[in-house]
Amino acid sequence: LEEVVVVGYGTQKKTNLTGSVSMVDSKALEARPVQNVTQALQGVVPGLNMSVGNGGGALDAGLSMNIRGTGTIGDGSSASPLVLIDGIEGDLNTVNPNDIASISVLKDAASSSIYGARAAFGVIMVTTKNGSAGKVNVNYSGNVRFSSATDLPEMMDSYMFAQYFNAAAANAGQSPVFDEQTLRDIQRYQNGEITYGTGDRNGDGKWDAYTQAFANTDWFDAVYKDWATSHEHNLSISGGTEKFNFRVSGSFLNQNGLIDWGKDVFNRYTIDAKISAQLADWVKLNYSTKWTRSDYDRPTYMTGLFLHNIARRWPTCPIYDPNGYILEGMELIQMKEGGVQTDQKNYNTQQVGFVFEPIKDWHINVEGSMRTYTRAQKYAVLPVYGHDVNGEPYTHSWDGGASYSPGQSRVYEYRYTEDYFTTNIYTDYSKTINDHYFKVMAGFNAELFKTGNVSAQGDALTDASLPFLNQATDQLRASGGADHTSVAGFFARINYSWKDRYMIELNGRYDGSSRFIGDKRWGFFPSTSLGWNIARED
């Protein structure tokens, strides 16, 4: 009955809760060897829905979340919940799941209105682990896991594929797509009578593909690995006394993708440290620092179009020509030699807070936080070469001529910075008189976002092995921008219960945002909820 639940700006006894709040403890997360917290939350919280976004299964892609279904019908808008990490807005996927003590999901207006306008679609509150009194404790956990592709389509063999195509052409009153010679060559290849899957029937010096090729390639098996390995390591040290305790943790995650052409790898590093000191009987200091870095490298050409085209590739097309070179037109040359895309993200958070208790059960919290976020993206488009029947190289377009001419090269770089500052000042007082329980909380919150970005690109690299901007000699261009936004809010909450049987909670927040002007800048967001614990009736 004394179990408490983390709610907005404090905690409440679970038995007195009137809003819709679900809580997940650390055990539910630690047992799941997944890349990020959103994956770990799948199927754990009723009403918390996950969906795959446009990033699909890319190693750096996160899941989209909503609480209790569709929250908006506006084109281009989303219904994502507000995510708070130790009281400040953040990215759920930057947190090491092993550092989480609990997660509270505030689902309805009664529980989330304390956060005002930004809580219209619910709130996810993450609380990370603290140190504890006692001997110094060292904990290590690690795992190695193997991933494989599931539900891959089964491709037809090339002879059946050719017969289907010819039948479709006959039904449309057209000539056969595959002639008799190609059909015989397909059968010879499948019977092992020949080991090459293409020729030069046109006599143009280039290898045939599609209708005149006769290999038997399962393109899903050719593009995807049978399995990919990943490993994760976590180390934490904690300890202290009743008046001073600490916890320091670090983690490393290495995850490899299933694509078998080019480098596709995601690395994440985290460091988290917390100290808590009882400076006097009436004041306590809490300090934490968090650092997260993620690095993602993949072939520049690995876009949704490449993945889409795997199913469109004909089984008659071989991977390699008879000379052992990758056949042009299969998009594998671009994956292996056409350039690399990198994306690095750094999060650095500092939080300090004081808890004053002038008299028993009256707490005054003063908190200040700062987070810096930087992102560096880069991609290179490098010249790609096919090989003719004599093994001589020739340039061809990186994307089939849609945007790049044969032999064209390009480099692009993007830099983004964000400074986030927040201040929370709030106080609460609780009192029990006979069977009547009261708790009052009020406070102020202010936040400031300052962002900046710059991007540049250039073509015609002097040295394709050094894809940097200073190697570009043509079409040089740059752009940039900056943005400042801020929010402020005054909030309050009143709780009352009698014998833990009848309960009422009143919430209100007066929010202001720099995104609006004039009399539209401020808004009031109230909520009321009632509870009746029928099990406590006689």
Coordinates of C-alpha atoms in Angstrom, one line a residue:
L1 CA 0.0 0.0 0.0
E2 CA 3.0 2.3 0.5
E3 CA 4.2 1.9 -3.1
V4 CA 4.7 5.2 -4.8
V5 CA 4.3 6.3 -8.4
V6 CA 6.3 9.0 -10.1
V7 CA 4.0 11.8 -11.3
G8 CA 4.5 15.3 -12.5
Y9 CA 6.8 17.2 -10.1
G10 CA 6.7 14.6 -7.4
T11 CA 5.4 11.2 -6.3
Q12 CA 2.1 9.9 -5.1
K13 CA 1.0 6.8 -3.2
K14 CA -0.3 4.3 -5.7
T15 CA -3.4 3.8 -3.6
N16 CA -4.3 7.5 -3.8
L17 CA -3.8 7.8 -7.6
T18 CA -6.8 9.1 -9.5
G19 CA -5.2 9.6 -12.9
S20 CA -4.4 7.0 -15.5
V21 CA -0.7 6.2 -14.9
S22 CA 1.2 3.0 -15.8
M23 CA 4.6 2.4 -14.2
V24 CA 7.4 0.1 -15.4
D25 CA 10.3 -0.9 -13.2
S26 CA 13.9 -1.6 -14.2
K27 CA 13.5 -5.4 -14.2
A28 CA 11.1 -5.3 -17.2
L29 CA 13.7 -3.4 -19.2
E30 CA 17.0 -5.1 -18.2
A31 CA 15.7 -8.5 -19.4
R32 CA 15.3 -7.3 -23.0
P33 CA 18.4 -7.3 -25.1
V34 CA 17.3 -4.5 -27.5
Q35 CA 18.9 -1.4 -28.9
N36 CA 16.9 1.3 -27.3
V37 CA 14.2 2.0 -24.7
T38 CA 11.3 2.3 -27.1
Q39 CA 12.0 -1.2 -28.3
A40 CA 12.1 -2.4 -24.7
L41 CA 8.7 -0.8 -23.9
Q42 CA 6.9 -2.7 -26.7
G43 CA 4.1 -4.7 -25.1
V44 CA 4.9 -3.6 -21.6
V45 CA 2.5 -0.6 -21.1
P46 CA -1.2 -1.0 -22.0
G47 CA -2.3 1.8 -24.3
L48 CA 1.3 2.7 -25.4
N49 CA 1.4 2.0 -29.1
M50 CA 4.6 1.6 -31.2
S51 CA 4.9 1.9 -35.0
V52 CA 7.7 1.8 -37.5
G53 CA 8.3 5.2 -39.1
N54 CA 9.8 6.1 -42.5
G55 CA 13.2 4.9 -41.3
G56 CA 12.0 1.3 -41.3
G57 CA 14.5 -1.1 -39.7
A58 CA 17.5 1.2 -40.1
L59 CA 19.9 0.8 -37.2
D60 CA 19.5 4.5 -36.1
A61 CA 15.7 4.6 -36.6
G62 CA 13.4 4.9 -33.6
L63 CA 9.9 3.7 -33.2
S64 CA 7.0 6.2 -33.3
M65 CA 4.9 6.3 -30.2
N66 CA 1.4 7.3 -29.3
I67 CA -0.8 6.8 -26.2
R68 CA -4.3 5.4 -26.7
G69 CA -4.3 5.7 -30.5
T70 CA -4.5 8.5 -33.0
G71 CA -4.4 11.9 -31.4
T72 CA -4.6 14.2 -34.5
I73 CA -5.8 14.0 -38.0
G74 CA -3.8 17.0 -39.3
D75 CA -1.6 16.3 -42.3
G76 CA 2.0 16.3 -41.2
S77 CA 1.2 16.6 -37.5
S78 CA 2.0 13.9 -35.0
A79 CA 0.7 12.7 -31.7
S80 CA 3.9 12.0 -29.9
P81 CA 3.9 12.1 -26.1
L82 CA 6.2 14.4 -24.2
V83 CA 9.3 12.6 -23.0
L84 CA 11.0 13.7 -19.7
I85 CA 14.2 12.3 -18.5
D86 CA 14.8 13.1 -14.8
G87 CA 12.5 16.0 -15.2
I88 CA 13.7 17.6 -18.4
E89 CA 12.6 17.0 -22.0
G90 CA 14.8 14.6 -23.9
D91 CA 15.1 11.7 -26.4
L92 CA 14.1 8.4 -25.0
N93 CA 16.6 6.5 -27.1
T94 CA 19.6 8.3 -25.7
V95 CA 19.1 6.6 -22.3
N96 CA 20.9 3.3 -21.5
P97 CA 18.1 0.9 -20.5
N98 CA 20.3 -0.4 -17.6
D99 CA 20.4 3.1 -16.1
I100 CA 16.6 3.4 -15.7
A101 CA 15.0 2.9 -12.3
S102 CA 11.4 3.4 -13.5
I103 CA 9.2 4.8 -16.3
S104 CA 5.8 6.4 -15.7
V105 CA 3.4 6.8 -18.5
L106 CA 0.8 9.5 -17.9
K107 CA -2.1 8.7 -20.2
D108 CA -5.0 11.0 -19.5
A109 CA -5.6 14.7 -18.9
A110 CA -6.0 14.2 -15.2
S111 CA -2.4 13.1 -14.8
S112 CA -0.7 15.0 -17.6
S113 CA -2.2 18.5 -17.5
I114 CA 0.4 19.6 -15.0
Y115 CA 2.7 19.8 -18.0
G116 CA 0.3 22.0 -20.0
A117 CA 0.2 22.4 -23.7
R118 CA 2.9 20.0 -24.6
A119 CA 1.2 17.1 -22.7
A120 CA -1.8 16.9 -24.9
F121 CA -0.8 13.5 -26.1
G122 CA 0.4 12.1 -22.8
V123 CA 3.8 12.1 -21.0
I124 CA 6.5 9.5 -20.6
M125 CA 8.6 10.1 -17.5
V126 CA 12.0 8.4 -17.1
T127 CA 13.7 8.3 -13.7
T128 CA 17.3 7.0 -13.7
K129 CA 18.9 5.1 -10.9
N130 CA 20.5 6.8 -7.8
G131 CA 23.2 5.6 -5.5
S132 CA 22.4 3.9 -2.3
A133 CA 23.9 3.7 1.2
G134 CA 26.1 0.7 1.9
K135 CA 29.2 -1.0 0.6
V136 CA 30.6 -0.1 -2.8
N137 CA 28.8 -2.3 -5.3
V138 CA 30.3 -3.1 -8.8
N139 CA 27.9 -4.5 -11.4
Y140 CA 28.7 -5.7 -14.9
S141 CA 26.2 -7.0 -17.4
G142 CA 26.8 -7.9 -21.0
N143 CA 25.2 -9.8 -23.9
V144 CA 26.0 -11.0 -27.4
R145 CA 23.0 -11.4 -29.7
F146 CA 22.4 -12.6 -33.2
S147 CA 19.7 -11.1 -35.5
S148 CA 18.3 -12.6 -38.6
A149 CA 15.8 -11.3 -41.2
T150 CA 12.3 -12.7 -40.7
D151 CA 9.5 -13.3 -43.2
L152 CA 11.7 -12.8 -46.3
P153 CA 9.8 -13.4 -49.6
E154 CA 10.7 -16.6 -51.4
M155 CA 11.9 -15.8 -54.9
M156 CA 11.0 -17.9 -57.9
D157 CA 13.8 -19.8 -59.7
S158 CA 14.7 -18.1 -62.9
Y159 CA 13.2 -20.8 -65.2
M160 CA 9.8 -20.6 -63.5
F161 CA 10.1 -16.8 -63.5
A162 CA 10.8 -16.8 -67.3
Q163 CA 7.8 -19.0 -68.0
Y164 CA 5.5 -16.8 -66.0
F165 CA 6.7 -13.7 -67.9
N166 CA 6.3 -15.4 -71.2
A167 CA 2.8 -16.6 -70.3
A168 CA 1.8 -13.0 -69.3
A169 CA 3.2 -11.7 -72.6
A170 CA 1.2 -14.4 -74.5
N171 CA -2.0 -13.4 -72.7
A172 CA -1.4 -9.8 -73.7
G173 CA -0.9 -10.8 -77.3
Q174 CA 2.8 -9.9 -77.2
S175 CA 6.0 -11.7 -78.2
P176 CA 7.8 -13.8 -75.6
V177 CA 10.0 -11.9 -73.1
F178 CA 12.6 -14.7 -72.9
D179 CA 13.5 -16.4 -76.2
E180 CA 14.2 -20.1 -76.6
Q181 CA 18.0 -19.6 -76.4
T182 CA 17.8 -17.8 -73.1
L183 CA 15.4 -20.5 -71.7
R184 CA 17.9 -23.2 -72.7
D185 CA 20.7 -21.3 -71.1
I186 CA 18.7 -20.9 -67.9
Q187 CA 18.2 -24.6 -67.7
R188 CA 21.9 -25.3 -68.5
Y189 CA 22.9 -22.9 -65.7
Q190 CA 20.5 -24.5 -63.2
N191 CA 21.8 -28.0 -64.2
G192 CA 25.4 -26.9 -63.6
E193 CA 26.4 -27.3 -67.2
I194 CA 27.7 -23.7 -67.3
T195 CA 29.0 -21.5 -64.4
Y196 CA 28.5 -18.1 -65.9
G197 CA 25.1 -16.4 -65.9
T198 CA 25.5 -13.8 -68.7
G199 CA 27.0 -13.1 -72.1
D200 CA 27.2 -10.5 -74.8
R201 CA 24.6 -11.5 -77.3
N202 CA 24.2 -7.9 -78.5
G203 CA 27.9 -7.6 -79.3
D204 CA 28.1 -4.1 -77.7
G205 CA 31.0 -5.1 -75.4
K206 CA 28.8 -5.0 -72.2
W207 CA 27.3 -7.9 -70.3
D208 CA 23.6 -8.8 -70.7
A209 CA 21.1 -8.5 -67.9
Y210 CA 17.4 -9.2 -67.3
T211 CA 15.8 -10.7 -70.4
Q212 CA 19.1 -12.0 -71.9
A213 CA 20.8 -13.1 -68.7
F214 CA 20.3 -16.7 -67.5
A215 CA 21.6 -16.9 -63.9
N216 CA 19.5 -18.1 -61.0
T217 CA 20.0 -15.6 -58.2
D218 CA 18.0 -15.4 -55.0
W219 CA 18.4 -11.6 -54.4
F220 CA 17.1 -11.7 -50.8
D221 CA 19.7 -14.3 -50.0
A222 CA 22.4 -12.3 -51.9
V223 CA 21.7 -8.9 -50.3
Y224 CA 21.0 -10.0 -46.7
K225 CA 23.3 -11.8 -44.3
D226 CA 22.1 -15.0 -42.7
W227 CA 22.6 -13.3 -39.3
A228 CA 24.3 -10.2 -37.8
T229 CA 26.0 -10.0 -34.4
S230 CA 25.6 -7.3 -31.8
H231 CA 27.1 -7.0 -28.3
E232 CA 26.5 -4.7 -25.4
H233 CA 28.4 -4.1 -22.2
N234 CA 27.3 -2.2 -19.0
L235 CA 29.4 -1.4 -15.9
S236 CA 28.2 0.5 -12.9
I237 CA 29.7 1.4 -9.5
S238 CA 27.5 2.7 -6.6
G239 CA 27.7 3.1 -2.8
G240 CA 27.9 5.7 -0.1
T241 CA 26.4 6.5 3.3
E242 CA 23.1 7.8 4.5
K243 CA 24.3 11.4 4.0
F244 CA 26.3 10.9 0.8
N245 CA 25.8 8.4 -2.0
F246 CA 26.9 8.1 -5.6
R247 CA 26.4 6.0 -8.8
V248 CA 28.5 6.0 -11.9
S249 CA 27.8 3.9 -15.0
G250 CA 29.0 3.4 -18.5
S251 CA 27.9 1.4 -21.5
F252 CA 28.9 0.4 -25.0
L253 CA 26.6 -1.0 -27.7
N254 CA 27.8 -2.3 -31.1
Q255 CA 25.1 -3.3 -33.5
N256 CA 25.6 -4.5 -37.1
G257 CA 23.1 -4.4 -39.9
L258 CA 21.9 -7.3 -42.0
I259 CA 22.9 -5.8 -45.4
D260 CA 25.8 -7.8 -46.8
W261 CA 27.2 -5.0 -49.1
G262 CA 29.1 -2.1 -47.5
K263 CA 29.5 -1.2 -43.9
D264 CA 26.3 -0.9 -41.9
V265 CA 27.1 -0.4 -38.1
F266 CA 25.7 1.5 -35.2
N267 CA 27.7 2.3 -32.0
R268 CA 26.4 4.0 -28.8
Y269 CA 28.4 5.1 -25.8
T270 CA 26.9 6.4 -22.5
I271 CA 28.2 7.7 -19.2
D272 CA 25.9 8.6 -16.4
A273 CA 27.0 9.8 -12.9
K274 CA 24.9 10.9 -9.9
I275 CA 25.7 12.1 -6.5
S276 CA 23.4 13.0 -3.6
A277 CA 24.7 14.8 -0.5
Q278 CA 22.8 15.7 2.7
L279 CA 24.5 19.1 3.3
A280 CA 22.4 19.8 6.5
D281 CA 19.3 18.4 8.2
W282 CA 17.2 20.8 6.1
V283 CA 19.0 20.8 2.7
K284 CA 20.0 18.2 0.2
L285 CA 22.1 18.5 -3.0
N286 CA 21.5 16.3 -6.1
Y287 CA 23.8 16.5 -9.1
S288 CA 23.9 14.4 -12.2
T289 CA 25.8 14.4 -15.5
K290 CA 24.9 12.4 -18.6
W291 CA 26.7 11.9 -21.9
T292 CA 25.6 9.9 -24.9
R293 CA 27.2 9.5 -28.3
S294 CA 25.9 7.5 -31.2
D295 CA 27.8 6.8 -34.4
Y296 CA 26.0 5.4 -37.5
D297 CA 27.8 4.5 -40.7
R298 CA 26.2 3.1 -43.8
P299 CA 26.5 3.2 -47.6
T300 CA 25.2 6.4 -49.0
Y301 CA 23.2 4.4 -51.5
M302 CA 21.4 2.4 -48.8
T303 CA 18.1 4.3 -49.2
G304 CA 14.5 3.0 -49.2
L305 CA 14.8 2.8 -53.0
F306 CA 17.6 0.2 -52.8
L307 CA 15.7 -1.9 -50.3
H308 CA 12.6 -1.5 -52.5
N309 CA 14.4 -2.7 -55.6
I310 CA 15.6 -6.0 -54.0
A311 CA 12.2 -7.5 -54.7
R312 CA 12.2 -6.0 -58.2
R313 CA 15.6 -7.6 -59.2
W314 CA 15.1 -10.5 -61.7
P315 CA 16.5 -13.8 -60.7
T316 CA 18.1 -14.2 -64.2
C317 CA 20.5 -11.4 -63.3
P318 CA 23.9 -12.6 -61.9
I319 CA 25.8 -10.8 -59.2
Y320 CA 29.1 -11.1 -60.9
D321 CA 30.1 -11.2 -64.6
P322 CA 32.3 -14.0 -66.0
N323 CA 35.4 -12.0 -65.2
G324 CA 34.5 -11.8 -61.5
Y325 CA 33.4 -8.1 -61.4
I326 CA 30.1 -7.0 -59.9
L327 CA 27.6 -6.6 -62.7
E328 CA 26.5 -3.1 -63.5
G329 CA 22.9 -2.2 -62.9
M330 CA 22.4 -4.4 -59.8
E331 CA 23.1 -1.4 -57.5
L332 CA 25.7 -3.4 -55.6
I333 CA 28.6 -1.4 -56.9
Q334 CA 27.1 1.7 -55.5
M335 CA 26.6 0.1 -52.1
K336 CA 30.2 -1.2 -52.0
E337 CA 32.1 1.6 -53.7
G338 CA 29.7 4.6 -54.1
G339 CA 30.5 6.4 -50.8
V340 CA 29.7 6.3 -47.1
Q341 CA 27.2 8.2 -45.0
T342 CA 28.0 9.0 -41.4
D343 CA 25.8 10.4 -38.6
Q344 CA 27.2 11.3 -35.2
K345 CA 25.1 12.6 -32.3
N346 CA 26.4 13.9 -29.0
Y347 CA 24.2 14.7 -25.9
N348 CA 25.7 16.2 -22.8
T349 CA 23.4 17.0 -19.8
Q350 CA 24.2 18.7 -16.5
Q351 CA 21.6 18.8 -13.7
V352 CA 21.8 20.3 -10.3
G353 CA 19.1 20.6 -7.7
F354 CA 18.6 21.5 -4.0
V355 CA 15.8 20.2 -1.8
F356 CA 15.1 22.3 1.2
E357 CA 12.9 21.1 4.1
P358 CA 12.4 24.1 6.5
I359 CA 9.8 22.1 8.5
K360 CA 8.8 18.5 8.4
D361 CA 6.9 17.5 5.2
W362 CA 7.4 20.9 3.5
H363 CA 9.8 20.6 0.6
I364 CA 11.2 23.3 -1.7
N365 CA 12.9 22.1 -4.9
V366 CA 15.2 24.4 -6.9
E367 CA 16.5 22.7 -10.1
G368 CA 18.6 23.9 -13.0
S369 CA 19.6 21.9 -16.1
M370 CA 21.6 22.4 -19.2
R371 CA 21.9 20.2 -22.2
T372 CA 24.0 20.6 -25.3
Y373 CA 23.3 18.5 -28.4
T374 CA 25.4 18.4 -31.5
R375 CA 24.9 16.5 -34.7
A376 CA 27.4 16.0 -37.6
Q377 CA 26.1 14.3 -40.8
K378 CA 28.1 13.7 -43.9
Y379 CA 27.7 11.7 -47.1
A380 CA 29.8 11.2 -50.2
V381 CA 28.8 10.2 -53.7
L382 CA 31.8 8.7 -55.4
P383 CA 32.3 7.6 -59.0
V384 CA 31.3 4.0 -59.7
Y385 CA 32.7 1.8 -62.4
G386 CA 31.3 -1.2 -64.4
H387 CA 33.5 -3.5 -66.4
D388 CA 33.1 -4.5 -70.0
V389 CA 33.5 -8.0 -71.5
N390 CA 37.3 -7.4 -71.7
G391 CA 37.5 -6.4 -68.0
E392 CA 38.1 -2.8 -68.8
P393 CA 36.4 -0.3 -66.4
Y394 CA 34.0 2.4 -67.5
T395 CA 32.0 5.0 -65.5
H396 CA 28.3 4.8 -65.1
S397 CA 25.7 7.0 -63.3
W398 CA 25.5 6.6 -59.6
D399 CA 21.7 6.7 -59.7
G400 CA 20.8 5.8 -63.3
G401 CA 21.0 9.4 -64.5
A402 CA 18.3 10.8 -62.2
S403 CA 20.6 13.3 -60.5
Y404 CA 24.2 12.3 -61.3
S405 CA 26.0 12.0 -64.5
P406 CA 28.6 9.2 -65.1
G407 CA 31.8 9.9 -63.0
Q408 CA 30.2 12.7 -61.0
S409 CA 31.2 13.0 -57.3
R410 CA 29.7 15.0 -54.4
V411 CA 30.3 15.6 -50.7
Y412 CA 27.7 17.0 -48.3
E413 CA 28.1 18.0 -44.7
Y414 CA 25.6 19.2 -42.1
R415 CA 26.2 20.6 -38.6
Y416 CA 23.5 21.2 -36.0
T417 CA 23.9 22.5 -32.4
E418 CA 21.3 22.9 -29.7
D419 CA 21.5 24.5 -26.2
Y420 CA 18.7 23.8 -23.8
F421 CA 18.3 25.4 -20.5
T422 CA 15.6 24.8 -17.9
T423 CA 14.7 25.9 -14.4
N424 CA 12.2 24.3 -12.1
I425 CA 11.2 25.8 -8.8
Y426 CA 8.4 24.1 -6.9
T427 CA 7.2 23.4 -3.4
D428 CA 4.9 20.8 -1.8
Y429 CA 3.5 20.3 1.6
S430 CA 1.6 17.3 2.8
K431 CA -0.4 16.8 6.1
T432 CA -2.5 14.0 7.6
I433 CA -5.1 15.0 10.1
N434 CA -7.0 12.0 11.6
D435 CA -8.3 10.3 8.4
H436 CA -7.9 13.3 6.1
Y437 CA -4.8 13.5 3.9
F438 CA -3.9 16.8 2.1
K439 CA -1.1 17.6 -0.3
V440 CA -0.5 20.9 -2.1
M441 CA 2.1 21.6 -4.7
A442 CA 2.9 24.7 -6.7
G443 CA 5.7 25.9 -8.9
F444 CA 7.3 27.6 -11.9
N445 CA 9.0 26.2 -15.0
A446 CA 11.0 28.0 -17.7
E447 CA 12.8 26.6 -20.7
L448 CA 15.0 28.0 -23.5
F449 CA 16.0 26.4 -26.7
K450 CA 18.7 27.9 -28.9
T451 CA 19.6 26.1 -32.1
G452 CA 21.9 26.7 -35.1
N453 CA 22.7 24.8 -38.2
V454 CA 25.0 25.0 -41.3
S455 CA 25.3 22.8 -44.3
A456 CA 27.5 22.8 -47.4
Q457 CA 28.1 20.7 -50.4
G458 CA 30.3 20.6 -53.5
D459 CA 30.9 18.4 -56.6
A460 CA 33.9 17.2 -58.6
L461 CA 36.2 16.0 -55.9
T462 CA 39.9 16.2 -56.8
D463 CA 40.5 12.9 -55.0
A464 CA 37.7 10.5 -54.5
S465 CA 39.6 8.7 -51.7
L466 CA 39.4 12.0 -49.6
P467 CA 35.7 13.0 -49.7
F468 CA 36.0 16.3 -47.9
L469 CA 34.6 19.7 -48.7
N470 CA 38.0 21.2 -49.5
Q471 CA 38.4 18.6 -52.2
A472 CA 35.3 19.9 -54.1
T473 CA 35.9 22.1 -57.1
D474 CA 32.4 22.7 -58.6
Q475 CA 28.9 23.7 -57.5
L476 CA 30.0 24.9 -54.1
R477 CA 27.2 26.1 -51.9
A478 CA 26.3 26.6 -48.3
S479 CA 23.3 27.5 -46.1
G480 CA 22.6 27.9 -42.4
G481 CA 20.1 29.2 -39.8
A482 CA 19.3 29.8 -36.2
D483 CA 16.3 29.5 -34.0
H484 CA 15.4 30.5 -30.4
T485 CA 12.2 29.4 -28.6
S486 CA 11.2 29.5 -25.0
V487 CA 8.3 28.4 -22.8
A488 CA 7.3 29.3 -19.2
G489 CA 4.6 27.9 -17.0
F490 CA 3.0 28.3 -13.5
F491 CA 1.5 25.1 -12.2
A492 CA -0.3 23.8 -9.1
R493 CA -1.9 20.6 -7.8
I494 CA -4.1 19.8 -4.8
N495 CA -4.7 16.3 -3.5
Y496 CA -7.2 15.2 -0.9
S497 CA -8.3 11.8 0.3
W498 CA -10.3 10.5 3.3
K499 CA -9.3 7.1 4.6
D500 CA -7.7 6.4 1.2
R501 CA -11.3 5.7 0.1
Y502 CA -12.6 9.0 -1.5
M503 CA -10.0 11.0 -3.5
I504 CA -9.9 14.2 -5.5
E505 CA -7.1 15.8 -7.4
L506 CA -7.1 19.3 -9.0
N507 CA -4.4 20.3 -11.5
G508 CA -3.8 23.5 -13.3
R509 CA -1.1 25.0 -15.5
Y510 CA -0.8 28.5 -17.0
D511 CA 1.5 28.1 -20.0
G512 CA 3.2 30.6 -22.3
S513 CA 5.2 29.9 -25.5
S514 CA 7.2 32.2 -27.7
R515 CA 5.8 30.3 -30.7
F516 CA 2.6 32.4 -30.4
I517 CA 2.1 36.1 -30.3
G518 CA -0.2 38.6 -28.6
D519 CA -3.2 37.3 -26.7
K520 CA -2.6 33.8 -28.1
R521 CA 0.7 33.3 -26.2
W522 CA -0.7 32.1 -22.9
G523 CA -3.2 29.4 -22.1
F524 CA -4.7 27.7 -19.0
F525 CA -4.9 23.9 -18.8
P526 CA -6.9 22.5 -15.8
S527 CA -8.0 19.0 -14.9
T528 CA -10.1 17.4 -12.2
S529 CA -10.2 13.7 -11.3
L530 CA -12.2 11.8 -8.6
G531 CA -11.5 8.4 -7.2
W532 CA -13.4 5.9 -5.1
N533 CA -11.7 2.8 -3.7
I534 CA -14.7 0.6 -3.4
A535 CA -12.7 -2.2 -1.8
R536 CA -12.3 0.0 1.3
E537 CA -16.0 0.2 1.9
D538 CA -17.4 -1.9 4.7

